[in-house]
Coordinates of C-alpha atoms in Angstrom, one line a residue:
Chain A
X282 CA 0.0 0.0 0.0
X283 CA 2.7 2.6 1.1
X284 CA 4.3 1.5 -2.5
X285 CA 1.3 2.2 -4.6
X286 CA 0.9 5.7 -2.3
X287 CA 4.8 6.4 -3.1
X288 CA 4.6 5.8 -6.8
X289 CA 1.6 7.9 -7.1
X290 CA 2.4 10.9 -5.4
X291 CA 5.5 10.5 -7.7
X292 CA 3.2 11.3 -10.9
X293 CA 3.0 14.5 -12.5
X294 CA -1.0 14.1 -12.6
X295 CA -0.8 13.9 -8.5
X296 CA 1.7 17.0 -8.3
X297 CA -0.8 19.1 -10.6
X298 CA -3.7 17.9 -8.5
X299 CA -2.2 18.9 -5.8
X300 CA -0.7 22.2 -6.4
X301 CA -4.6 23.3 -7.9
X302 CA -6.2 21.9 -4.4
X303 CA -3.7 24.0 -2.4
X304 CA -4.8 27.1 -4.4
X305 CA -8.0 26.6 -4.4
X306 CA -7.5 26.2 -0.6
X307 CA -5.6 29.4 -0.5
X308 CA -8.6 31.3 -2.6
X309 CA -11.0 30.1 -0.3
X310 CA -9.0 31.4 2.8
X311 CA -8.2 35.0 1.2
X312 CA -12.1 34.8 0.5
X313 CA -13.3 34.1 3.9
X314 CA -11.0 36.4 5.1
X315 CA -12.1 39.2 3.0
X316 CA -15.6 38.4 3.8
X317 CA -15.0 38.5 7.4
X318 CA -13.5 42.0 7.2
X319 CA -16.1 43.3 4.9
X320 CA -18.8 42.1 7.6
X321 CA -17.1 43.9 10.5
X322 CA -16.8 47.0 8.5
X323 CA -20.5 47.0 7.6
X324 CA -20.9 46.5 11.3
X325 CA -19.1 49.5 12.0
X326 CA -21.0 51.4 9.2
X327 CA -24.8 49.8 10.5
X328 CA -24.3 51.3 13.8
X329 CA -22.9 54.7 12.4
X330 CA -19.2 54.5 14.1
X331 CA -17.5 56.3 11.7
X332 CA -14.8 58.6 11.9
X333 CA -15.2 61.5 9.5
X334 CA -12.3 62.9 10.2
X335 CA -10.1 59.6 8.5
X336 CA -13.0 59.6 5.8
X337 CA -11.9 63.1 4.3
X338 CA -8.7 62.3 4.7
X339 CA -8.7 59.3 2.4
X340 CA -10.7 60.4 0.3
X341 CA -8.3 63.0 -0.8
X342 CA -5.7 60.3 -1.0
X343 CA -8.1 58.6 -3.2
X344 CA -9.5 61.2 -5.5
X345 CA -6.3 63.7 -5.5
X346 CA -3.6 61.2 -5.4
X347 CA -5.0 59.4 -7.7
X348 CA -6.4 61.6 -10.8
X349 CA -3.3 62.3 -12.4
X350 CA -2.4 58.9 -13.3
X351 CA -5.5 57.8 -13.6
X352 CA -6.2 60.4 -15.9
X353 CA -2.9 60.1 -18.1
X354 CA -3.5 55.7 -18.4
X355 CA -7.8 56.5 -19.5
X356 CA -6.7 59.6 -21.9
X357 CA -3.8 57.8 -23.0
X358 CA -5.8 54.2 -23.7
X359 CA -8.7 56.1 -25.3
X360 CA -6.0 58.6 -27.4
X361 CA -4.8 54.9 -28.8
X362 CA -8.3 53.3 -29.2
X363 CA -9.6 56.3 -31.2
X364 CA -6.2 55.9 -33.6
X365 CA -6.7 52.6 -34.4
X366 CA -9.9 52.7 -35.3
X367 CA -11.1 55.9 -36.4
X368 CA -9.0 55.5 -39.8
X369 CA -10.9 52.2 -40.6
X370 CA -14.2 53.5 -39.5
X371 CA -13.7 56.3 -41.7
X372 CA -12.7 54.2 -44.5
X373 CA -15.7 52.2 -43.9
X374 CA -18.0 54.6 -44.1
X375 CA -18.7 54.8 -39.9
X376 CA -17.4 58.1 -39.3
X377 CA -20.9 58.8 -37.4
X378 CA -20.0 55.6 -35.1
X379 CA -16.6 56.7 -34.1
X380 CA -18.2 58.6 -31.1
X381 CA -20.3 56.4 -29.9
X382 CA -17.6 53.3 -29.9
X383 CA -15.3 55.7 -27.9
X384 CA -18.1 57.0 -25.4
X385 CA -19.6 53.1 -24.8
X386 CA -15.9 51.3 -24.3
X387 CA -14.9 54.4 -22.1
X388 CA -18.3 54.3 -19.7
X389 CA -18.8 50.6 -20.0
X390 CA -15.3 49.4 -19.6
X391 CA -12.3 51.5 -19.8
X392 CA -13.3 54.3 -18.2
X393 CA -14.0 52.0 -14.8
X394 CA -11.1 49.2 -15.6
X395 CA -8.2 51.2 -16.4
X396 CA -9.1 53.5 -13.5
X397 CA -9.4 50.2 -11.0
X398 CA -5.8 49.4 -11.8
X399 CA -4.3 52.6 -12.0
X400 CA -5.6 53.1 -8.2
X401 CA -4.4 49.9 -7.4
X402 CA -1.1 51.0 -8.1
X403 CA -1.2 54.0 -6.5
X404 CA -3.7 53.5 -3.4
X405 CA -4.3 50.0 -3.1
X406 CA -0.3 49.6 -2.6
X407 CA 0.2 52.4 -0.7
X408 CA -3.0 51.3 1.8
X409 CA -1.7 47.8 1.9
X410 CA 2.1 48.8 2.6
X411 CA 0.9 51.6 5.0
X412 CA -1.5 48.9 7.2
X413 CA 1.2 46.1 7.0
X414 CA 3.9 48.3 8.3
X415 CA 1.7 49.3 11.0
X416 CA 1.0 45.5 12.0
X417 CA 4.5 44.4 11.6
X418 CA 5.6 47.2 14.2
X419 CA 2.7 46.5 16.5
X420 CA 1.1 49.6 15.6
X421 CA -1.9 47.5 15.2
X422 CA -1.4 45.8 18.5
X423 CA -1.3 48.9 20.5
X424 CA -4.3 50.6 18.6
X425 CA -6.4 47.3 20.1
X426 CA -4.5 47.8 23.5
X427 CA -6.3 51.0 23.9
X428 CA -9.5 49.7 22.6
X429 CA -9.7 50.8 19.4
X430 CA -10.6 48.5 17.1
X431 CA -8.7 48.6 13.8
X432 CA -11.7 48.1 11.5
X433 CA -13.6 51.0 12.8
X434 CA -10.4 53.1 12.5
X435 CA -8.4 52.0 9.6
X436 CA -10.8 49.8 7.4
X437 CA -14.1 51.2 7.4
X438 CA -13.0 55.3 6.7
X439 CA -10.5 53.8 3.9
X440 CA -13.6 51.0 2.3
X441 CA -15.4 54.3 2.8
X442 CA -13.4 56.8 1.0
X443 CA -13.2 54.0 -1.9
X444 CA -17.2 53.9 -2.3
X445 CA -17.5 57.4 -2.3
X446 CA -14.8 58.6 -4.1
X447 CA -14.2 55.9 -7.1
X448 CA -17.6 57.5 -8.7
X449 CA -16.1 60.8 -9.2
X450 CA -12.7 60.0 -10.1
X451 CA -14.2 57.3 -13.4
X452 CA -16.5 60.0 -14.6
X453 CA -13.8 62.7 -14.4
X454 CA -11.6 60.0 -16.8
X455 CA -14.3 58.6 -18.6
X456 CA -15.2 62.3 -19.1
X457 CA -11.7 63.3 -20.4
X458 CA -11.0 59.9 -21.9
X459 CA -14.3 60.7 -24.6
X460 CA -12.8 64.4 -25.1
X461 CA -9.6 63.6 -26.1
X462 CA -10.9 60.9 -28.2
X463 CA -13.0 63.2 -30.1
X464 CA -9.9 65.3 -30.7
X465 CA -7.7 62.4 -31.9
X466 CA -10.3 61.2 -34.0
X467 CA -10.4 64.5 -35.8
X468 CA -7.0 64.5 -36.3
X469 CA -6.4 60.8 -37.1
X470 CA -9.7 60.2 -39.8
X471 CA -10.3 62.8 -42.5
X472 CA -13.9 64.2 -42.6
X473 CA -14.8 63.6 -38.9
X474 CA -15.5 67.6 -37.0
X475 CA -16.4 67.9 -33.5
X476 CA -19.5 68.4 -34.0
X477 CA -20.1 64.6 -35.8
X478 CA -18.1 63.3 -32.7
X479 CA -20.3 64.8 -30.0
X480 CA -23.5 64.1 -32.0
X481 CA -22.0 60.2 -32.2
X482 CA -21.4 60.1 -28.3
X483 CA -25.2 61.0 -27.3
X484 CA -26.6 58.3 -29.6
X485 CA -24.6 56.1 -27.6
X486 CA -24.7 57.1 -24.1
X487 CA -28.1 56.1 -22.1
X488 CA -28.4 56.6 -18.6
X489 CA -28.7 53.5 -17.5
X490 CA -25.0 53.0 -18.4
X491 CA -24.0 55.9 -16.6
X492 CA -25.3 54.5 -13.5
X493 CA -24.2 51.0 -14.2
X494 CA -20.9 52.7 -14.3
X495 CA -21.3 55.0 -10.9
X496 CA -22.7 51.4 -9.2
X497 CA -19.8 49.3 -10.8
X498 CA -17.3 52.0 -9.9
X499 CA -18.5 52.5 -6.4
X500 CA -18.4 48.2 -5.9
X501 CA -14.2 48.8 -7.5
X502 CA -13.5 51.4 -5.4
X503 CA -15.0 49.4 -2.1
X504 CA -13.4 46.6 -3.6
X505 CA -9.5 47.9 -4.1
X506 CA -9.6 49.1 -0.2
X507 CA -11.0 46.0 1.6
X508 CA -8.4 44.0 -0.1
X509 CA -5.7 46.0 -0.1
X510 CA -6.4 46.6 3.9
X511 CA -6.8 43.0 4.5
X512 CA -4.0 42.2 2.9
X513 CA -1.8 44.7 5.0
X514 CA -3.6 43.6 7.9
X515 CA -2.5 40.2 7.7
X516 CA 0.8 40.7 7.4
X517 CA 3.8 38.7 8.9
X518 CA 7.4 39.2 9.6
X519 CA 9.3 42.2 8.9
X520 CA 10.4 44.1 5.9
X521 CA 9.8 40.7 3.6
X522 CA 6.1 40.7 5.1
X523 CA 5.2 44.1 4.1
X524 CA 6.6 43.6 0.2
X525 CA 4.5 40.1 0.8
X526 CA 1.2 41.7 1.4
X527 CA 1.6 44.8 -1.0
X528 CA 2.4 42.3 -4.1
X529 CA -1.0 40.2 -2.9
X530 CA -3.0 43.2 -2.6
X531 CA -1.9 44.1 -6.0
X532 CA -2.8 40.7 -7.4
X533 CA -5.9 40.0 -5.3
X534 CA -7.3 43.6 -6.5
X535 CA -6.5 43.2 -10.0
X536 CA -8.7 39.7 -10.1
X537 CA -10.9 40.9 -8.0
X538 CA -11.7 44.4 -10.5
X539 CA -11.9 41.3 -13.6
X540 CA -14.1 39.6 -11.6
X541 CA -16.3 42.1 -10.4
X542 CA -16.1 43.4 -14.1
X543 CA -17.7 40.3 -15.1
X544 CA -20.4 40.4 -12.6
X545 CA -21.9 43.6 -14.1
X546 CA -21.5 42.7 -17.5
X547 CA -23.3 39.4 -17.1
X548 CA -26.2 41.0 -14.8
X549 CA -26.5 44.1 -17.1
X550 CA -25.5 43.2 -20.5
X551 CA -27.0 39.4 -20.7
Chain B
X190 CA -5.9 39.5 44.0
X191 CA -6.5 41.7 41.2
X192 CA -4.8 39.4 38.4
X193 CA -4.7 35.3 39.0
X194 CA -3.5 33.8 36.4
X195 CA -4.0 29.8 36.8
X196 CA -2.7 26.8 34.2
X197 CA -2.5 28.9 31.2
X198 CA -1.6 27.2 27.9
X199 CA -0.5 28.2 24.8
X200 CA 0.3 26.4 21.9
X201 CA 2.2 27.8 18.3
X202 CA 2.0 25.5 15.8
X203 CA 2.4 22.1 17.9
X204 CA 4.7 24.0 20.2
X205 CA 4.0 24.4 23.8
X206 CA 4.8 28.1 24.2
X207 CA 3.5 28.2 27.9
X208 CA 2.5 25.0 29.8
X209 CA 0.3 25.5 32.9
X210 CA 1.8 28.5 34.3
X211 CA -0.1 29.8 37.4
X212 CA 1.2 33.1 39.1
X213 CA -0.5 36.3 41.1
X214 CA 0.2 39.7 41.2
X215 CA -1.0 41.8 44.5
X216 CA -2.2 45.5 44.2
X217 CA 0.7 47.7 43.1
X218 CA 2.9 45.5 42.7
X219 CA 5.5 44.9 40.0
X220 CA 6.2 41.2 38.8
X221 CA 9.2 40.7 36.6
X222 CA 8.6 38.3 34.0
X223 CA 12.3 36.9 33.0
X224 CA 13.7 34.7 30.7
X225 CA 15.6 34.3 27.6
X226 CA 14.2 35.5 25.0
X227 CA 11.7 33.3 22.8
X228 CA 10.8 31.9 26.4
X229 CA 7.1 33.1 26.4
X230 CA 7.1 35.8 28.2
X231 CA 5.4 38.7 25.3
X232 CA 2.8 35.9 25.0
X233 CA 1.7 36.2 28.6
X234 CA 1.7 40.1 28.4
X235 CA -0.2 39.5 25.1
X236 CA -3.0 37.3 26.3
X237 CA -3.2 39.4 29.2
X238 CA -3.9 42.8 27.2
X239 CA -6.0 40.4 24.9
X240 CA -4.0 40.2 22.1
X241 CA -3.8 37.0 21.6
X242 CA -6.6 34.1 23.1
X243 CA -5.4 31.2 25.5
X244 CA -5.4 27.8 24.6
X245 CA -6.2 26.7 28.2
X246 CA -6.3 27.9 31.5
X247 CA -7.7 30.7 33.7
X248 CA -7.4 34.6 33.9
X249 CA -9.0 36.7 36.5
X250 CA -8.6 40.5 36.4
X251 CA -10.0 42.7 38.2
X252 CA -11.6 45.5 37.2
X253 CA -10.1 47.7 35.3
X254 CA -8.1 49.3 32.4
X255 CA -5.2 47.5 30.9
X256 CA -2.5 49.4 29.6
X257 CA 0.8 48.0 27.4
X258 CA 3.9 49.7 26.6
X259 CA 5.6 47.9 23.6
X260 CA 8.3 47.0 23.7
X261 CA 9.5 48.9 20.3
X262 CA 7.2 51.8 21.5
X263 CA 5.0 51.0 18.8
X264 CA 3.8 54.3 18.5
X265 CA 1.4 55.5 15.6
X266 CA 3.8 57.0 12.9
X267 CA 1.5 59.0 11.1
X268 CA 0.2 60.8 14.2
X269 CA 1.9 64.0 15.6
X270 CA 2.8 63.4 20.2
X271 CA -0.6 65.1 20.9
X272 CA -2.8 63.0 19.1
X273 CA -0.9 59.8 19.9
X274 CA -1.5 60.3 23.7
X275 CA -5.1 61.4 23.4
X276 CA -5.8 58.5 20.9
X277 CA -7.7 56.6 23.2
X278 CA -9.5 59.5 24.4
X279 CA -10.9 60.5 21.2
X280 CA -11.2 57.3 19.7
X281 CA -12.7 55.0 22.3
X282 CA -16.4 54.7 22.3
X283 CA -16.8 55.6 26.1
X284 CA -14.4 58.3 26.0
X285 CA -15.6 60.1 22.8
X286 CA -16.6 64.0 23.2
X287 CA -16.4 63.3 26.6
X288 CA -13.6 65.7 26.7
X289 CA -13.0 69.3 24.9
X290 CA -9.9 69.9 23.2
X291 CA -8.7 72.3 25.6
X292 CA -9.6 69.3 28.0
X293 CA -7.6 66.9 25.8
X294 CA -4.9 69.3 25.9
X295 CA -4.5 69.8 29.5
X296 CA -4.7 65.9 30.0
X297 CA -1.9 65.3 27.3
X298 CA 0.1 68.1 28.9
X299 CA 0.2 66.7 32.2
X300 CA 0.8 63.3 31.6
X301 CA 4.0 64.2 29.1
X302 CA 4.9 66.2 32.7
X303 CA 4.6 62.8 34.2
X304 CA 7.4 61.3 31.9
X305 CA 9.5 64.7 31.8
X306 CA 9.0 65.6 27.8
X307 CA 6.4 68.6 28.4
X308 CA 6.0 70.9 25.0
X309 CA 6.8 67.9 22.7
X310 CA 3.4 67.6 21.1
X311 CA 3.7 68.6 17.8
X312 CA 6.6 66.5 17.4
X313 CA 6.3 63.6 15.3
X314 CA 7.4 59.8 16.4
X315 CA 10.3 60.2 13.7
X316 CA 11.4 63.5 15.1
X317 CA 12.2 61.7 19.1
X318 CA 15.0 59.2 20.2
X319 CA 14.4 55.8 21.4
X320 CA 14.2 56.8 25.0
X321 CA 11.5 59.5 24.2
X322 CA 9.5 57.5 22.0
X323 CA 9.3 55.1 25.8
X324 CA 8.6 57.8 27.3
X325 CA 5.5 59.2 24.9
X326 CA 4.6 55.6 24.6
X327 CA 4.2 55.4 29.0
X328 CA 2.7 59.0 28.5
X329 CA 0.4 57.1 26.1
X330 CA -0.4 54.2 28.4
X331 CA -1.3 56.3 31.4
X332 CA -3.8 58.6 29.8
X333 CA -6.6 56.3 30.3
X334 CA -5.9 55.5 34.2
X335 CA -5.3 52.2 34.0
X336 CA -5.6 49.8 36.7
X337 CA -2.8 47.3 35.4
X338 CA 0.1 48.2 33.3
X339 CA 2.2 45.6 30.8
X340 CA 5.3 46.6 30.0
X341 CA 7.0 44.3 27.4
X342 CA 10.7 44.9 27.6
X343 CA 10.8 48.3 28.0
X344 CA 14.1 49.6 28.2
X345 CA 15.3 47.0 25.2
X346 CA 17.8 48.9 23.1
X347 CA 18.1 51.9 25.3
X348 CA 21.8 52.9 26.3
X349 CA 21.7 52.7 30.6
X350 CA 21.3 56.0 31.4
X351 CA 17.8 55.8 29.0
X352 CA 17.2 52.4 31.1
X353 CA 17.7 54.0 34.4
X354 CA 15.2 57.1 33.5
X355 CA 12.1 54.4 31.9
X356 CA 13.0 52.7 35.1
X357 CA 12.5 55.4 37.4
X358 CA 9.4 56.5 35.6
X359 CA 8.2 53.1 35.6
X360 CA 8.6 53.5 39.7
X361 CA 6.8 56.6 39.7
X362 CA 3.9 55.8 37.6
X363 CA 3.3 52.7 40.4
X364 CA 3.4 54.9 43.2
X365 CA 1.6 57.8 41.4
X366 CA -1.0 55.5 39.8
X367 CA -1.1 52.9 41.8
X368 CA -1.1 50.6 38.9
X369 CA -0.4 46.5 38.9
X370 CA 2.8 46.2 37.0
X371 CA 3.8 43.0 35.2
X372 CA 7.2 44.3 33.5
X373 CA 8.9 41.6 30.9
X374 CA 12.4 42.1 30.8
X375 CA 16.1 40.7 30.9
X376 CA 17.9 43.4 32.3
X377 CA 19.0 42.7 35.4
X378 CA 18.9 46.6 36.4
X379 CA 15.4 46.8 35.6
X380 CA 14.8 43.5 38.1
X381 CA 16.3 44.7 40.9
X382 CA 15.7 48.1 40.6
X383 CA 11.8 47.5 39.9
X384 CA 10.2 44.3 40.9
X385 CA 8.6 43.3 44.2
X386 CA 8.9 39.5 42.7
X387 CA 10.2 37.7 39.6
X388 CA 9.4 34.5 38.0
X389 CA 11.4 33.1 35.3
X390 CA 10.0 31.2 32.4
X391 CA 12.1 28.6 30.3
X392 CA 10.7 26.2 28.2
X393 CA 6.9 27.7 28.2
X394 CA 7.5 26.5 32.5
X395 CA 7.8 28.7 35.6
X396 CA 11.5 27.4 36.6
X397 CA 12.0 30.2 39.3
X398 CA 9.6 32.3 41.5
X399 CA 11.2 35.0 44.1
X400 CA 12.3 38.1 44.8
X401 CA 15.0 40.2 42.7
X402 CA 17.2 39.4 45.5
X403 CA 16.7 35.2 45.7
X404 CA 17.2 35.4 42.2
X405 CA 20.5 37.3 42.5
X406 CA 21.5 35.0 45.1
X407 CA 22.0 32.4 42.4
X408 CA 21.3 29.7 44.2
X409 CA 19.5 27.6 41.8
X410 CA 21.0 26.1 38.4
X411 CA 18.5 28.1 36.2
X412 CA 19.1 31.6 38.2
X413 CA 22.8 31.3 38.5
X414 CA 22.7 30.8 34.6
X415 CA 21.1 33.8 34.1
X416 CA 22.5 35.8 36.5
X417 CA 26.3 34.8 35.4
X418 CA 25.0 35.0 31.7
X419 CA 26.8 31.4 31.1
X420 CA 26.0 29.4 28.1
X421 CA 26.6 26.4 30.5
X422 CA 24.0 25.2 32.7
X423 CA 20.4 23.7 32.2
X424 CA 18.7 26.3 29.8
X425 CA 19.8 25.4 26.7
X426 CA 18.9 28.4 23.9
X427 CA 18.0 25.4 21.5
X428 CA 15.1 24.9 23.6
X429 CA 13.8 28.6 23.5
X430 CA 13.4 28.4 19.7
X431 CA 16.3 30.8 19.0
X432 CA 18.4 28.5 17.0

């Protein structure tokens, strides 16, 4: 018996199994974790225990920090999508489409998407990095030694700040992202004017989009700073811990954007 | 007495950390937890304060604040002096606009008197030495009143001088506050010069329980080790998880 258990945990079948369990183990721990922090954060929020003071405060990390990078990587993207396909449009004979393919990938997807992982990169990381330096020098230890509990001080003004604040900063892109691919559309395809471009964008923008997109954004934005605290939060050992917890934050945020992503399209657009 | 601790057990990952300790600490009194390091003794502090759960055992403490100085200070880096000692005052549920901010001011005032750095509180954690970070952090701890006090090594990588002054205050804050001390530590300076009684943890077990001057006495194995700092005798630093 212990031959037959030897030789099979020898095959390259067993490994594979094996390595997929553990992940899928590993998911399911992140998961529960994340879902135990969200509910003691919405316990915090039911019974009104907010700090206001934090609340402002990352929100202005959030929106202010955030905007100019966000805004360069959604005006850049949508600088690029209107070059590539305004010509061909044009050529085609759908230079009245050009503005509404722009202004539907920008609210629908890009606008939200590319504004998710820029603020990753800039907040997610820095929340993340900022909360697991805190626990690896016992910050955290000593905020729960004087009663305090972290979630009501650290998570819920930061998962806060994300709700609120994600909203503003995608229309603000998706806003600039449509202008500036108006403009590259008039310089990229011959016979498109600014006029034809902004007549194009309000055949294809409908309300219901728009709030799809505040909703979607708002979920992101919660999203990015539960995981990215959580992450930081459960962080481990010293200097190695911190870069630990700010790569998974990345990562986990990322997938969790995609996934969310998917949600919405296949509850709104199905 | 206000804290009985009786048969506490704690376990990390299949390793007996602490097995069945029982000890007492009397009103106003300091205990020194010693031992070398790895030995337990944080994780006592910590499941005192709550920080971490017991795997066995019972705790009975009187009513009462807790407070812990860390042994790293551990004090909030992004917060200026003033709003580091009044955390808990403007943070804490029953505490919360209890107090005005010119109340909050005279409370953080008076307890940075307490530890000698008055008209520090704009400073910032970065902007203070090791020994004043202590300091702000037992100016921090006081602030609520507590009835017990936890200090987890508190004079580790201070020169002696700094050690002698977080001693001294740690003397005055007892007698001021009339706080129950449990002080971990091994510096023999802070165990004479601080503790009413000592126990000494190897192993996750109580191998010595005294005064600071049975244990310099020496007079068994595991205290003449520690006393003579010899690398012979029966603790073994194997055993304490260091190497």
């Amino acid at each position: 018996m212990e031959k037959v258990r030897f030789f099979l945990e020898q095959t390259i079948t067993y490994k594979i199994l094996t390595l997929f369990l553990s992940h899928v183990k590993d998911f399911l721990e992140i998961f529960g974790t994340i879902s135990y922090r969200f509910f003691q954060v919405l316990k915090y929020l039911c019974t009104l225990q907010i700090n206001y003071k934090q609340v402002i405060e990352q929100s202005s990390r959030f929106a202010v920090d955030s905007l100019p990078i966000t805004l360069s990587i959604v005006i850049m993207t949508s600088v690029i999508l209107s070059m590539q396909i305004s010509p061909e449009l044009v050529k085609q004979g759908g230079k009245d489409f050009i503005g509404l393919l722009i202004a539907l990938t920008m609210v629908r997807e890009i606008g939200v998407i590319m504004s998710g992982f820029a603020i990753i990169s800039m907040i997610g990381s820095s929340q993340a990095s900022e909360l697991a330096t805190m626990k690896v020098t016992e910050q955290i230890d000593a905020m729960k030694s004087l009663k305090v509990s972290p979630f009501k001080y650290l998570f819920l003004p930061r998962v806060i700040a994300g709700v609120i604040t994600m909203p503003f900063v995608v229309v603000i892109a998706s806003a600039c992202g449509i202008i500036a691919g108006g403009l590259t559309s008039m310089a990229a395809g011959k016979d498109v004017t600014w006029l034809c471009y902004v007549t194009s964008v309000w055949q294809g923008l409908y309300i219901r989009d728009i709030n799809i997109m505040l909703f979607k954004s708002a979920c992101i934005g919660g999203a990015i700073s539960l995981i990215s605290s959580s992450c930081g939060y459960e962080a481990k050992g010293g200097a190695k811990g911190v870069g630990n917890a700010t790569t998974k934050a990345v990562v986990l945020s990322f997938v969790a954007i995609v996934i969310i992503d998917c949600i919405f399209a296949i509850a709104f657009y199905i | 007495m206000p804290i009985k601790v009786e048969n506490l057990t704690k376990e990390f990952n299949g390793r007996k950390v602490l097995n069945n300790i029982s000890f007492e600490v009397a009103t106003g009194e300091i205990l020194s937890i010693v031992g070398f390091s790895g030995s337990g003794k944080s994780t006592v502090l910590k499941i005192l304060s709550g920080l971490l759960e017991k795997d066995s055992g019972n705790i009975t403490i009187d009513e009462g604040d807790i407070a812990m100085v860390f042994q790293y200070s551990a004090l909030f880096d992004s917060l200026n002096v003033f709003d580091n000692i009044s955390f808990a005052l403007q943070e804490r549920k029953e505490y919360k606009h209890k107090y005005t901010k010119m109340q909050l001011k005279e409370i953080v005032a008076k307890s940075l008197a307490t530890v000698g750095l008055s008209g520090i509180e704009d400073k910032f954690p970065y902007e203070l030495s090791g020994g004043m970070q202590k300091r702000v952090s037992l100016a921090r701890a006081i602030v609520t009143k507590p009835a017990f006090i936890l200090y987890d090594e508190p004079t580790a990588g201070l020169d002696p001088v700094a050690s002698t002054v977080i001693e001294d205050y740690i003397l005055r804050l007892r007698d001021e506050t009339k706080a129950t001390s449990i002080v971990v530590t091994h510096q023999m300076s802070t165990i004479t010069r601080c503790s009413d009684k000592v126990i000494m943890l190897y192993d996750g077990n109580i191998v010595f329980r005294g005064t600071p001057e049975e244990l310099c006495k020496g007079e068994t194995p595991y205290t003449k080790q520690f006393i003579t700092a010899s690398t012979q005798g029966p603790m073994k630093i194997a055993a304490s998880g260091l190497i």
